[in-house]
Short mmCIF file of C-alpha atoms in Angstrom, two decimals:
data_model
loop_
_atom_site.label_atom_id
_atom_site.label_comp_id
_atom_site.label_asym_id
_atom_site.label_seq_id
_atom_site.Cartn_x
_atom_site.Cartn_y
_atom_site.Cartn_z
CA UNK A 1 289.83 141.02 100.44
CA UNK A 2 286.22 141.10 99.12
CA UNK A 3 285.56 138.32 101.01
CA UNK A 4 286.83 139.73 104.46
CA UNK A 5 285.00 142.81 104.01
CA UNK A 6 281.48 141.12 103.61
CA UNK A 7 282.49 139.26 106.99
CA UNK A 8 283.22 142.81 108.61
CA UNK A 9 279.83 144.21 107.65
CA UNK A 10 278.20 141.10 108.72
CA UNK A 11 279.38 141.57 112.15
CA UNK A 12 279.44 145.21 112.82
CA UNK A 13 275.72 145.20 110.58
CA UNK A 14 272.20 143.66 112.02
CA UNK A 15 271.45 140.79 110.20
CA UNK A 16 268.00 141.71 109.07
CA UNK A 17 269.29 144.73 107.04
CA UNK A 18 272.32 143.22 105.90
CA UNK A 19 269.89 140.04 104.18
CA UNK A 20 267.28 143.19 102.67
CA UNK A 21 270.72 144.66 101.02
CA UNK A 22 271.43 141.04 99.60
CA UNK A 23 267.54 140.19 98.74
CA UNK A 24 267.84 143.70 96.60
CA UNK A 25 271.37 143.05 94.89
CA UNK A 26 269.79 139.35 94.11
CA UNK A 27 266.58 140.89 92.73
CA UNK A 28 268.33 143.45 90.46
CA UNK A 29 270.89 140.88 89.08
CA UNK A 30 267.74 138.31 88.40
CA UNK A 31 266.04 141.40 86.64
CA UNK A 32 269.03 142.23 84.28
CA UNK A 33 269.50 138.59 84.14
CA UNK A 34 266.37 138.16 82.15
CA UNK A 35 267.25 141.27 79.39
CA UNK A 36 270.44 139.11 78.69
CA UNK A 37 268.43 135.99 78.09
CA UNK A 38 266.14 137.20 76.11
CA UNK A 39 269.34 138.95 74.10
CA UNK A 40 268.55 142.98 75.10
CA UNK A 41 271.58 143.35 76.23
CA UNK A 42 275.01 141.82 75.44
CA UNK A 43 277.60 139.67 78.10
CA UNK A 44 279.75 142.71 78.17
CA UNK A 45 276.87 144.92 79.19
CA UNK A 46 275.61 142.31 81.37
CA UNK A 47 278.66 142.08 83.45
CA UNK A 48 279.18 145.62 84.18
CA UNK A 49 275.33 146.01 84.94
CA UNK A 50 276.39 143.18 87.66
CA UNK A 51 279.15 144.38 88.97
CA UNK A 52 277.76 148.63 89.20
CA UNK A 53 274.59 146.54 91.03
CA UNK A 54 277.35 144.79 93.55
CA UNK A 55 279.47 148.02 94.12
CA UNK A 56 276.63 150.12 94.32
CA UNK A 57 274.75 148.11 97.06
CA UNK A 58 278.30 147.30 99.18
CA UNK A 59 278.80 151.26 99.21
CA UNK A 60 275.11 152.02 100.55
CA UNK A 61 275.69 149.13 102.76
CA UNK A 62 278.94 150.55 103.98
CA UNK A 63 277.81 154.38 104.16
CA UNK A 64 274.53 153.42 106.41
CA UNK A 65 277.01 150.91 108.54
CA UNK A 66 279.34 153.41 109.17
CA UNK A 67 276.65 156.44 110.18
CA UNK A 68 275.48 153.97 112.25
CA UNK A 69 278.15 153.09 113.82
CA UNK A 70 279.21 157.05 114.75
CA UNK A 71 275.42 157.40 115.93
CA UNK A 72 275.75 154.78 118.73
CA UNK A 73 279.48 155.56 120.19
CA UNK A 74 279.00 158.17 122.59
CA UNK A 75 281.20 161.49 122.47
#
């Protein structure tokens, strides 16, 4: 399911934003990535920090798809 739904926004999103949203998640992870190397934070921590980035980034990605998406179908 997670899968199919990052196929759907690829094709209903342009591919320049959709890349930006995935060059920010990337950045974020690598960022949090480094506190749990250098022991700041713990796995635990670590994976929900990873998975709020993911969720958080998908919604925006979602929200902005969907407006849009109503913005360009005419009434």
């Amino acid at each position: 399911m997670y899968i199919s739904r990052k196929v759907k926004i690829h094709q209903s999103y342009p591919k320049i934003q959709y890349s930006n949203s995935k060059i920010i998640e990337k950045a974020l992870v690598s960022r949090i990535s480094k506190y749990f190397e250098m022991n700041l934070i713990s796995n635990t921590q670590f994976r929900f920090l990873k998975g709020a980035i993911e969720s958080v980034i998908t919604m925006i990605t979602d929200v902005y798809c969907s407006s849009k998406n109503n913005e360009s179908t005419p009434v």
